[in-house]
Coordinates of C-alpha atoms and ligand atoms in Angstrom, one line a residue:
M335 CA 86.7 -61.0 -37.9
G336 CA 87.3 -61.1 -34.2
M337 CA 85.9 -59.6 -30.8
F338 CA 87.2 -58.2 -27.5
C339 CA 84.8 -57.9 -25.1
Y340 CA 85.1 -57.6 -21.2
Q341 CA 83.0 -56.0 -19.5
C342 CA 81.2 -58.1 -17.4
Q343 CA 81.9 -60.7 -14.5
E344 CA 81.5 -63.5 -17.1
A345 CA 84.6 -62.7 -19.5
A346 CA 86.0 -65.6 -20.8
G347 CA 89.2 -66.8 -18.9
G348 CA 88.6 -63.7 -16.7
R349 CA 90.1 -61.7 -19.5
G350 CA 87.6 -61.1 -22.5
C351 CA 85.5 -62.8 -24.9
T352 CA 87.3 -63.2 -28.5
I353 CA 85.5 -65.6 -30.7
R354 CA 82.0 -65.5 -28.9
G355 CA 80.3 -64.0 -25.6
V356 CA 79.8 -66.4 -22.6
C357 CA 76.6 -64.5 -22.6
G358 CA 75.8 -65.7 -26.3
K359 CA 77.0 -62.5 -28.0
T360 CA 78.5 -62.8 -31.2
E361 CA 81.0 -61.3 -32.9
E362 CA 78.8 -59.2 -35.1
V363 CA 76.6 -58.0 -32.5
S364 CA 79.6 -57.4 -30.4
A365 CA 80.9 -55.2 -33.3
L366 CA 77.9 -53.2 -34.1
Q367 CA 77.7 -52.7 -30.1
D368 CA 81.4 -51.0 -29.8
L369 CA 80.3 -49.0 -33.2
I370 CA 77.1 -47.6 -31.2
V371 CA 79.8 -46.8 -28.2
Y372 CA 82.4 -45.2 -30.6
I373 CA 79.3 -42.8 -32.2
L374 CA 78.1 -42.0 -28.8
K375 CA 81.3 -41.0 -27.9
G376 CA 81.7 -39.0 -30.6
I377 CA 78.2 -37.3 -30.2
G378 CA 79.8 -36.4 -26.7
Y379 CA 82.4 -34.8 -28.1
I380 CA 80.3 -32.4 -30.5
V381 CA 78.3 -32.0 -27.6
T382 CA 81.0 -30.6 -25.1
E383 CA 83.5 -29.5 -27.5
A384 CA 80.7 -26.9 -28.8
N385 CA 79.8 -26.7 -25.6
L386 CA 75.9 -27.2 -26.6
N387 CA 72.9 -27.0 -24.4
V388 CA 71.9 -30.4 -23.6
E389 CA 68.4 -28.7 -23.0
E390 CA 68.3 -28.1 -26.5
L391 CA 69.1 -31.7 -28.0
G392 CA 65.6 -33.2 -28.5
E393 CA 65.3 -36.8 -28.9
L394 CA 69.0 -37.1 -28.9
N395 CA 69.1 -37.1 -25.2
Y396 CA 66.8 -39.9 -25.1
E397 CA 68.7 -41.9 -28.2
M398 CA 72.0 -41.5 -26.2
L399 CA 70.6 -43.5 -23.0
N400 CA 68.5 -45.8 -25.4
G401 CA 71.6 -46.9 -27.3
L402 CA 74.1 -47.1 -24.5
F403 CA 71.6 -49.5 -22.8
M404 CA 71.7 -51.5 -25.9
T405 CA 74.9 -52.2 -25.3
I406 CA 74.6 -53.6 -22.0
T407 CA 75.2 -57.3 -21.1
N408 CA 72.4 -59.5 -21.9
A409 CA 70.0 -56.6 -23.3
N410 CA 70.2 -56.5 -26.8
F411 CA 71.1 -59.6 -28.7
D412 CA 69.3 -58.2 -32.3
P413 CA 72.0 -57.3 -35.2
D414 CA 69.4 -55.4 -37.5
A415 CA 68.1 -53.5 -34.2
L416 CA 71.6 -52.5 -33.6
E417 CA 72.4 -51.6 -37.4
R418 CA 68.9 -49.1 -37.6
E419 CA 70.3 -47.7 -34.2
I420 CA 73.4 -47.1 -35.6
Y421 CA 72.0 -45.2 -38.9
K422 CA 69.4 -43.0 -36.4
L423 CA 72.4 -42.1 -33.9
L424 CA 74.3 -41.4 -37.4
D425 CA 71.6 -38.7 -38.4
L426 CA 71.5 -37.5 -35.2
R427 CA 75.0 -37.0 -34.6
D428 CA 75.7 -35.2 -38.5
S429 CA 72.6 -32.8 -37.8
L430 CA 74.0 -32.1 -34.6
L431 CA 77.9 -31.6 -36.0
A432 CA 76.2 -29.4 -38.4
R433 CA 74.9 -26.9 -35.7
T434 CA 78.2 -26.6 -34.8
N435 CA 82.0 -24.6 -36.1
I436 CA 84.3 -27.3 -34.7
V437 CA 87.1 -27.2 -37.0
N438 CA 89.4 -30.3 -37.5
P439 CA 86.7 -32.8 -35.4
H440 CA 87.5 -36.0 -34.1
D441 CA 87.0 -38.9 -36.6
A442 CA 83.7 -40.4 -34.2
A443 CA 81.9 -37.3 -34.9
V444 CA 82.5 -37.5 -38.8
F445 CA 83.3 -41.1 -40.0
T446 CA 80.3 -42.3 -42.1
V447 CA 79.5 -46.3 -43.0
R448 CA 76.8 -47.2 -45.7
S449 CA 76.0 -50.5 -45.0
R450 CA 76.6 -53.4 -42.6
A451 CA 80.1 -54.8 -44.0
E452 CA 81.4 -51.2 -43.5
M453 CA 79.7 -51.1 -40.1
L454 CA 81.9 -54.5 -39.1
E455 CA 84.7 -53.0 -41.0
K456 CA 84.8 -49.6 -38.7
A457 CA 84.1 -51.2 -35.9
A458 CA 86.8 -53.5 -35.9
T459 CA 89.4 -50.1 -35.5
V460 CA 87.6 -48.6 -32.8
G461 CA 86.8 -51.1 -29.9
V462 CA 88.1 -51.8 -26.7
L463 CA 91.7 -52.6 -28.0
A464 CA 92.1 -49.5 -30.0
T465 CA 93.6 -48.0 -26.7
E466 CA 97.1 -49.4 -26.7
N467 CA 97.9 -48.1 -22.9
E468 CA 96.4 -50.8 -20.9
D469 CA 95.8 -48.4 -18.1
V470 CA 94.5 -45.7 -20.1
R471 CA 92.3 -48.5 -21.4
S472 CA 91.0 -49.5 -18.1
L473 CA 90.3 -46.1 -16.9
R474 CA 88.4 -45.4 -20.2
Q475 CA 86.2 -48.4 -20.0
L476 CA 85.6 -48.0 -16.1
I477 CA 84.2 -44.9 -17.0
T478 CA 82.4 -46.1 -20.4
L479 CA 80.9 -48.6 -18.2
G480 CA 80.1 -46.7 -15.5
V481 CA 78.0 -44.2 -17.5
K482 CA 76.2 -47.1 -19.5
G483 CA 74.7 -48.6 -15.9
M484 CA 74.5 -44.7 -15.3
A485 CA 72.4 -44.0 -18.5
A486 CA 69.9 -47.5 -17.9
Y487 CA 68.9 -45.9 -14.4
T488 CA 68.4 -42.4 -16.4
E489 CA 66.4 -43.9 -18.7
H490 CA 63.9 -46.2 -16.1
A491 CA 63.4 -42.1 -14.7
E492 CA 63.1 -40.3 -18.1
N493 CA 60.2 -42.9 -18.6
L494 CA 58.6 -41.8 -15.9
G495 CA 59.2 -38.2 -16.6
Y496 CA 62.0 -37.4 -14.6
R497 CA 65.0 -35.9 -16.4
N498 CA 68.3 -34.1 -14.6
P499 CA 70.0 -31.6 -17.5
E500 CA 72.8 -31.8 -15.7
L501 CA 73.1 -35.7 -15.5
Q502 CA 73.1 -35.6 -19.0
K503 CA 75.8 -33.1 -19.9
F504 CA 78.2 -35.2 -17.4
M505 CA 77.0 -38.4 -19.8
Y506 CA 78.0 -36.4 -23.0
R507 CA 81.4 -34.8 -21.0
A508 CA 82.5 -38.5 -20.1
L509 CA 81.8 -40.0 -23.1
A510 CA 83.9 -37.4 -24.7
A511 CA 86.7 -37.8 -22.6
T512 CA 87.2 -41.4 -23.5
L513 CA 88.2 -40.1 -26.9
D514 CA 90.9 -37.4 -25.2
D515 CA 94.5 -38.2 -25.4
S516 CA 95.8 -35.8 -23.7
L517 CA 93.9 -36.7 -20.6
S518 CA 96.5 -38.2 -17.9
A519 CA 95.6 -41.3 -15.7
D520 CA 95.1 -39.1 -12.8
E521 CA 92.6 -37.2 -14.6
L522 CA 90.9 -40.2 -15.9
T523 CA 91.0 -41.6 -12.6
S524 CA 89.3 -38.3 -11.1
L525 CA 86.6 -38.6 -13.5
A526 CA 85.8 -42.3 -12.7
L527 CA 85.0 -41.2 -9.3
D528 CA 83.1 -38.1 -10.7
T529 CA 81.0 -40.7 -12.7
G530 CA 80.0 -42.5 -9.0
K531 CA 79.0 -39.0 -7.7
M532 CA 76.9 -38.5 -10.6
G533 CA 75.6 -42.1 -9.8
V534 CA 74.5 -41.6 -7.1
T535 CA 72.5 -38.4 -8.2
A536 CA 71.1 -41.0 -11.3
M537 CA 70.0 -43.4 -8.8
G538 CA 68.4 -40.7 -6.5
M539 CA 66.3 -39.4 -9.5
L540 CA 65.3 -42.5 -10.1
H541 CA 64.2 -43.6 -6.4
E542 CA 62.4 -40.2 -6.7
A543 CA 60.6 -41.1 -10.2
N544 CA 59.5 -44.8 -8.9
T545 CA 58.4 -43.5 -5.3
S546 CA 56.6 -40.2 -6.4
R547 CA 54.6 -42.4 -9.4
Y548 CA 54.4 -45.8 -7.6
G549 CA 54.1 -45.0 -3.7
K550 CA 57.3 -45.9 -1.4
P551 CA 58.4 -49.7 -1.1
E552 CA 56.5 -51.6 1.8
A553 CA 57.2 -54.7 3.5
T554 CA 55.3 -57.4 1.4
V555 CA 54.8 -60.9 1.5
V556 CA 55.2 -62.3 -2.2
N557 CA 53.5 -65.5 -3.3
I558 CA 55.8 -67.7 -5.3
G559 CA 53.5 -70.5 -6.4
V560 CA 51.0 -70.1 -9.6
R561 CA 47.6 -70.2 -10.0
N562 CA 45.0 -72.3 -12.7
N563 CA 45.0 -69.1 -15.2
P564 CA 46.6 -68.4 -18.5
A565 CA 49.8 -66.3 -17.6
I566 CA 52.1 -63.7 -19.1
L567 CA 56.0 -63.3 -17.0
I568 CA 57.7 -60.1 -17.1
S569 CA 61.1 -59.7 -16.5
G570 CA 64.0 -56.5 -16.3
H571 CA 63.6 -53.2 -14.5
D572 CA 61.2 -51.2 -16.1
L573 CA 58.1 -50.3 -14.0
T574 CA 56.6 -48.2 -16.2
D575 CA 56.4 -51.5 -18.6
L576 CA 54.6 -53.3 -15.5
E577 CA 51.9 -50.6 -15.3
Q578 CA 51.4 -50.6 -18.7
L579 CA 51.1 -54.3 -18.9
L580 CA 48.8 -54.5 -15.6
E581 CA 46.4 -52.0 -17.2
Q582 CA 46.0 -53.9 -20.0
T583 CA 45.7 -57.4 -19.2
A584 CA 43.0 -56.2 -16.1
G585 CA 39.7 -58.2 -16.1
T586 CA 41.1 -60.4 -19.4
G587 CA 41.5 -63.6 -17.6
V588 CA 45.6 -63.6 -17.8
D589 CA 47.5 -63.7 -14.7
V590 CA 50.7 -61.5 -14.3
Y591 CA 53.9 -62.8 -12.9
T592 CA 57.4 -61.3 -12.1
H593 CA 60.7 -62.7 -13.0
G594 CA 64.3 -61.8 -12.0
E595 CA 64.1 -58.0 -11.4
M596 CA 60.9 -57.2 -11.3
L597 CA 60.1 -59.4 -8.3
P598 CA 61.0 -55.7 -6.2
A599 CA 57.2 -54.5 -8.3
H600 CA 55.0 -56.3 -5.8
Y601 CA 56.7 -53.9 -3.0
Y602 CA 55.4 -51.0 -4.7
P603 CA 51.6 -49.9 -3.6
A604 CA 50.4 -49.0 -6.7
F605 CA 50.9 -52.4 -8.3
K606 CA 49.0 -54.0 -4.8
K607 CA 45.5 -52.7 -6.5
Y608 CA 45.7 -55.5 -9.4
P609 CA 44.3 -58.7 -8.2
H610 CA 45.5 -60.6 -11.3
F611 CA 49.2 -59.4 -10.2
V612 CA 49.9 -62.8 -8.3
G613 CA 53.5 -63.4 -7.7
N614 CA 57.1 -63.9 -8.6
Y615 CA 57.8 -66.9 -10.8
G616 CA 61.4 -68.4 -10.7
N617 CA 64.8 -67.1 -9.9
A618 CA 67.9 -65.0 -10.9
W619 CA 68.0 -64.1 -14.9
W620 CA 70.4 -67.5 -15.5
K621 CA 67.8 -69.7 -14.6
Q622 CA 65.4 -68.7 -17.3
I623 CA 65.9 -71.5 -19.9
T624 CA 64.3 -74.0 -17.6
E625 CA 62.2 -72.1 -16.0
F626 CA 60.2 -70.3 -19.5
E627 CA 59.9 -73.7 -20.3
T628 CA 57.8 -74.6 -17.2
F629 CA 56.3 -71.1 -17.5
R630 CA 54.6 -72.3 -20.6
G631 CA 52.7 -68.3 -21.2
P632 CA 54.5 -65.4 -23.0
I633 CA 57.4 -64.0 -22.0
L634 CA 58.2 -59.8 -22.0
F635 CA 61.6 -58.3 -21.6
T636 CA 61.9 -54.9 -20.9
T637 CA 65.7 -54.8 -20.2
N638 CA 68.2 -57.1 -19.7
C639 CA 69.1 -60.4 -18.6
I640 CA 68.0 -62.3 -21.7
V641 CA 70.0 -65.8 -22.5
P642 CA 69.8 -66.8 -25.9
P643 CA 66.7 -69.0 -26.2
R644 CA 67.7 -72.4 -27.7
K645 CA 64.5 -73.7 -29.1
E646 CA 62.2 -71.9 -31.5
E647 CA 59.4 -72.8 -29.0
I648 CA 60.7 -70.3 -26.4
R649 CA 61.7 -67.8 -28.6
N650 CA 58.1 -67.4 -30.5
R651 CA 56.9 -66.8 -26.7
I652 CA 59.4 -63.8 -25.8
F653 CA 58.7 -60.4 -27.0
T654 CA 61.1 -57.4 -26.0
T655 CA 60.6 -54.1 -25.9
G656 CA 62.9 -50.6 -25.0
S657 CA 65.9 -51.4 -25.1
A658 CA 66.1 -55.5 -25.2
G659 CA 66.1 -57.4 -28.0
Y660 CA 66.7 -60.7 -29.6
P661 CA 66.4 -62.0 -33.1
G662 CA 63.4 -63.6 -34.1
C663 CA 61.6 -62.4 -30.9
R664 CA 59.1 -59.8 -31.3
H665 CA 59.6 -56.6 -30.3
I666 CA 56.8 -54.2 -29.0
E667 CA 57.5 -50.7 -29.8
A668 CA 56.5 -47.2 -27.8
D669 CA 54.1 -44.9 -29.8
E670 CA 55.2 -40.9 -29.6
F671 CA 53.5 -40.8 -26.5
G672 CA 55.3 -43.9 -24.6
K673 CA 52.0 -46.0 -25.0
K674 CA 52.9 -49.7 -25.9
D675 CA 50.5 -52.0 -27.0
F676 CA 50.6 -55.5 -25.3
S677 CA 47.7 -57.2 -26.9
P678 CA 49.2 -59.6 -29.1
I679 CA 51.2 -60.7 -25.8
I680 CA 47.9 -61.0 -24.0
E681 CA 46.3 -62.7 -26.9
L682 CA 48.9 -65.3 -27.2
A683 CA 48.5 -65.9 -22.9
K684 CA 45.1 -67.3 -23.5
R685 CA 45.8 -69.5 -25.9
L686 CA 48.8 -71.1 -23.5
P687 CA 48.6 -73.6 -20.6
P688 CA 49.0 -72.0 -17.1
P689 CA 52.4 -72.0 -15.3
V690 CA 53.3 -75.2 -13.9
E691 CA 54.3 -74.7 -10.2
I692 CA 58.3 -75.2 -9.3
E693 CA 58.0 -73.6 -6.0
S694 CA 55.4 -72.5 -3.5
G695 CA 55.2 -70.5 -0.6
T696 CA 56.3 -67.0 0.0
I697 CA 59.2 -64.4 0.2
V698 CA 59.2 -60.8 1.9
G699 CA 60.6 -58.0 0.7
G700 CA 60.1 -54.3 0.4
F701 CA 62.9 -52.9 2.8
A702 CA 63.7 -49.9 1.4
Y703 CA 64.8 -46.2 2.9
D704 CA 61.3 -45.3 4.2
Q705 CA 60.4 -48.8 5.2
V706 CA 64.0 -49.2 6.9
M707 CA 63.6 -45.8 8.1
A708 CA 59.6 -46.7 9.9
V709 CA 61.4 -49.1 12.2
A710 CA 64.9 -47.5 12.5
D711 CA 64.5 -47.0 16.6
K712 CA 63.8 -51.0 16.5
V713 CA 67.0 -51.1 14.5
V714 CA 69.4 -49.1 16.6
D715 CA 68.4 -50.4 19.9
A716 CA 69.1 -53.7 18.6
V717 CA 72.4 -52.6 17.4
K718 CA 73.1 -51.1 20.6
S719 CA 71.6 -54.0 22.7
G720 CA 73.9 -56.5 20.8
A721 CA 71.1 -57.9 19.0
I722 CA 72.5 -57.3 15.7
K723 CA 76.5 -57.3 15.7
K724 CA 77.0 -56.5 12.0
F725 CA 75.0 -55.8 8.8
F726 CA 76.2 -57.3 5.5
V727 CA 75.3 -55.5 2.5
M728 CA 75.3 -58.3 -0.3
A729 CA 73.8 -56.0 -2.9
G730 CA 74.5 -56.8 -6.6
C731 CA 74.4 -59.2 -9.4
D732 CA 73.8 -63.1 -9.9
G733 CA 75.5 -65.0 -12.5
R734 CA 75.9 -68.8 -13.7
M735 CA 79.3 -69.1 -12.4
K736 CA 79.6 -72.0 -9.9
E737 CA 82.0 -70.1 -7.8
R738 CA 78.6 -68.0 -7.1
E739 CA 77.6 -70.7 -5.0
Y740 CA 80.0 -68.7 -2.4
Y741 CA 77.2 -66.2 -1.7
T742 CA 74.4 -68.8 -0.5
E743 CA 76.8 -70.7 1.8
F744 CA 77.9 -67.2 2.8
A745 CA 74.5 -66.0 4.1
R746 CA 73.9 -69.3 5.6
K747 CA 76.9 -69.4 7.7
L748 CA 76.7 -65.9 8.9
P749 CA 76.3 -65.6 12.8
S750 CA 72.6 -65.3 14.1
D751 CA 73.3 -62.1 15.0
T752 CA 74.0 -60.2 11.7
V753 CA 71.6 -58.8 9.2
I754 CA 71.9 -59.0 5.3
L755 CA 71.0 -55.9 3.4
T756 CA 70.3 -56.8 -0.4
A757 CA 69.3 -55.2 -3.8
G758 CA 69.6 -56.3 -7.3
C759 CA 69.4 -60.1 -8.5
A760 CA 72.3 -61.0 -6.2
K761 CA 69.6 -61.8 -3.6
Y762 CA 68.3 -65.0 -5.0
R763 CA 71.4 -66.9 -3.5
Y764 CA 69.9 -66.3 -0.4
N765 CA 66.4 -64.9 -0.3
K766 CA 64.9 -68.4 0.0
L767 CA 67.0 -69.9 2.8
P768 CA 65.1 -70.1 6.3
L769 CA 67.2 -67.4 7.9
G770 CA 64.6 -66.2 10.6
D771 CA 64.5 -62.9 12.4
I772 CA 65.7 -60.7 14.7
G773 CA 63.4 -59.3 17.3
G774 CA 61.0 -59.0 14.5
I775 CA 63.4 -57.6 11.8
P776 CA 64.3 -60.4 8.8
R777 CA 67.7 -61.5 8.4
V778 CA 67.7 -60.7 4.9
L779 CA 66.5 -57.1 3.8
D780 CA 65.3 -57.0 0.7
A781 CA 65.5 -53.1 -1.0
G782 CA 64.6 -53.7 -4.4
Q783 CA 66.3 -53.6 -7.7
C784 CA 70.4 -53.3 -8.4
N785 CA 69.4 -49.5 -8.7
D786 CA 67.6 -49.4 -4.9
S787 CA 71.3 -50.2 -3.8
Y788 CA 70.9 -46.4 -3.5
S789 CA 68.3 -47.1 -0.5
L790 CA 71.2 -49.2 1.1
A791 CA 73.7 -46.2 1.1
L792 CA 70.6 -44.0 2.5
I793 CA 70.1 -45.7 5.1
A794 CA 74.2 -46.6 5.8
L795 CA 74.4 -42.6 6.1
K796 CA 71.1 -42.9 8.2
L797 CA 72.6 -44.9 10.6
K798 CA 75.9 -42.9 11.1
E799 CA 74.0 -40.2 12.4
A800 CA 71.6 -41.9 14.6
F801 CA 75.1 -43.3 16.5
G802 CA 76.7 -40.1 15.8
L803 CA 79.2 -41.1 13.9
E804 CA 81.6 -39.0 11.7
D805 CA 82.8 -41.5 9.0
I806 CA 80.3 -44.1 7.6
N807 CA 83.0 -46.7 7.8
D808 CA 82.9 -46.8 11.5
L809 CA 79.4 -48.4 11.5
P810 CA 79.1 -52.4 11.8
I811 CA 78.5 -52.4 8.5
A812 CA 80.6 -54.8 5.5
F813 CA 80.3 -54.7 2.3
N814 CA 80.3 -58.4 0.4
I815 CA 79.3 -57.2 -3.0
A816 CA 78.6 -59.6 -6.2
W817 CA 78.9 -58.1 -9.5
Y818 CA 78.1 -59.1 -13.0
E819 CA 77.5 -56.3 -15.3
Q820 CA 77.5 -52.3 -16.0
K821 CA 75.2 -51.3 -13.8
A822 CA 76.7 -52.8 -10.9
V823 CA 80.0 -51.0 -12.1
I824 CA 78.0 -47.2 -11.8
V825 CA 77.0 -48.9 -8.0
L826 CA 80.6 -49.7 -7.2
L827 CA 81.3 -46.1 -8.2
A828 CA 78.8 -44.7 -6.4
L829 CA 79.4 -46.3 -3.0
L830 CA 83.1 -45.3 -3.4
Y831 CA 82.0 -41.7 -4.0
L832 CA 80.1 -41.8 -0.7
G833 CA 83.0 -42.6 0.9
V834 CA 82.3 -46.8 1.3
K835 CA 86.0 -47.9 1.9
N836 CA 86.9 -51.8 2.5
I837 CA 84.2 -53.1 -0.2
H838 CA 85.0 -56.9 -1.3
L839 CA 83.8 -57.7 -4.6
G840 CA 83.3 -61.3 -5.9
P841 CA 83.0 -63.8 -7.2
T842 CA 86.2 -62.5 -9.3
L843 CA 87.6 -58.2 -10.1
P844 CA 86.7 -57.0 -13.2
A845 CA 88.6 -58.0 -16.4
F846 CA 88.7 -54.5 -17.1
L847 CA 91.0 -53.3 -14.3
S848 CA 94.5 -53.5 -15.1
P849 CA 97.0 -54.3 -12.3
N850 CA 98.1 -50.8 -11.9
V851 CA 94.2 -49.1 -11.8
A852 CA 93.3 -52.3 -9.5
K853 CA 96.1 -51.3 -7.3
V854 CA 94.9 -47.5 -7.0
L855 CA 91.5 -49.1 -5.8
V856 CA 93.0 -51.1 -3.4
E857 CA 95.2 -48.3 -1.8
K858 CA 93.1 -46.0 -1.7
F859 CA 89.3 -47.5 -1.2
G860 CA 90.7 -51.1 0.3
I861 CA 88.5 -53.0 -2.5
G862 CA 89.3 -56.2 -2.0
G863 CA 88.2 -60.0 -3.6
I864 CA 86.5 -62.6 -2.0
T865 CA 88.5 -65.6 -0.9
D866 CA 86.7 -68.5 1.0
V867 CA 83.4 -68.5 3.2
D868 CA 85.0 -69.5 6.5
S869 CA 88.1 -66.9 6.2
D870 CA 85.9 -63.9 4.4
I871 CA 83.2 -64.4 7.7
A872 CA 86.0 -64.5 10.1
M873 CA 87.7 -61.5 8.5
F874 CA 84.8 -59.6 8.3
M875 CA 83.6 -60.3 11.6
G876 CA 87.1 -59.3 13.3
A877 CA 87.5 -56.3 11.9
Ligands
FSO1185 FE1 70.3 -58.4 -12.5 FE2 70.6 -58.4 -14.9 FE3 69.9 -55.5 -12.0 FE4 71.7 -56.3 -13.6 S1 68.7 -59.1 -13.9 S2 72.3 -58.6 -13.7 S3 73.1 -55.7 -12.4 O1 70.7 -56.6 -15.3 O2 70.4 -55.0 -13.6 O3 70.7 -56.9 -10.7
SF4_1186 FE1 81.9 -61.7 -22.9 FE2 80.3 -60.4 -21.0 FE3 81.3 -59.2 -23.2 FE4 79.3 -60.5 -23.0 S1 79.0 -58.9 -21.7 S2 80.5 -60.7 -24.3 S3 80.2 -62.5 -21.2 S4 82.3 -60.0 -21.4

């Protein structure tokens, strides 16, 4: 059968996974995901070609986000769930097409499949390699992957009742553009930059949705030890799922711990009222194989990153919801009002032993835009007095490659008059190091989840204003970003749109950038890779 996927940083050999994903994705899952993306491109084509009003598309808007989210790295490994999504999207696509008079529609808008076998057969002809020219393929992928990341953030905002038709319209248009053979490389490059612009809108909307519902994140001390009660571990990024879980576990004697990217939930005032919301357990996503063993209770995945659980005992304790899925793990669906019944998880938790302590103590976070602005004067003074020489934005993702030890060493070796601004699961590489503070300002300021990189960009823009600078690049800020999956792609495109230059991206550059596209990014934006810690620190500090 064969597969080809190169959408994440761990693409095999730095080129692409062709037999089975390094992430654990099978050929079959890869094919079904390719087909979902192709159908969504067909839907984008219909909406754009017929100039349909996105506000009149009903459930399709949400399903487009969900379909894209299901194809993000480590989100959904369940072929049955992907097959159901394909049938659902095909139905939506067909009724959409029936509303239009499009003559000679693109294949993506009309093809049919009636079985899993036919799906796999079709998928083999529409995947990434169906685009022969490697630069066009690269640009189409850059746009598609950016839109996937955008869809994830938009879906979280939508779960909180926030919606932006302009954003949705753009997603349809961008997906459609990746089918359009008449577009030149220049036109696709400019669309990739527009994708960054809309990425800023998407992250801004999610920021607004999160802070209006849950309050503005504030500096918070988070416990990383455990208590002696049965407990549930919640992973992923969706705060509405956490809210529902906290409500449903209140008074049951079951504690709730965050895992991975859910850690920043502790920074929001609204979640502080729950006495059973105990702390954070474990580290970044890729350590879950051992950490889920010692947790001993049930785990709820609200989004990626799932690492395929090898043991049945662990699979029996894993639940998924939303776009996440794994074969053999129970999936909890929302009702028509978005309500989820987590009682099976709570009942299971009551029968299982409490977590084993693997760490103790606390960590500090919550330095999103408003919290940093509250101490802006102090920060500006520290820079003016020379107490802070430079800020390092080290947002992004963590991953299992050994090369990522670079980021721990980098943080450890940075001069003591520097401050790290972080967001996303990249922080786990250095958020437990004793890096101290500068006049009360912690040397690692964690803004939150990967989407809270938006906060870091706002902080930079505000500092630019405070220092009376014309250009964001004149600030004493360096960008040394670690990437892994497609949400990092939209964060990167957003930073480029905001005018940030000389971003260093590691541990390796994306496999989906062809040499020519990479060259454009280097020439236009000064994008670079990483080398070794000492040389890179010397380069950043000297620059
Ligand atoms: Fe990490 Fe996974 Fe948040 Fe990603 S847990 S890697 S960029 O899903 O989305 O930072
Ligand atoms: Fe490979 Fe990453 Fe694709 Fe998984 S998501 S198949 S690891 S490139």
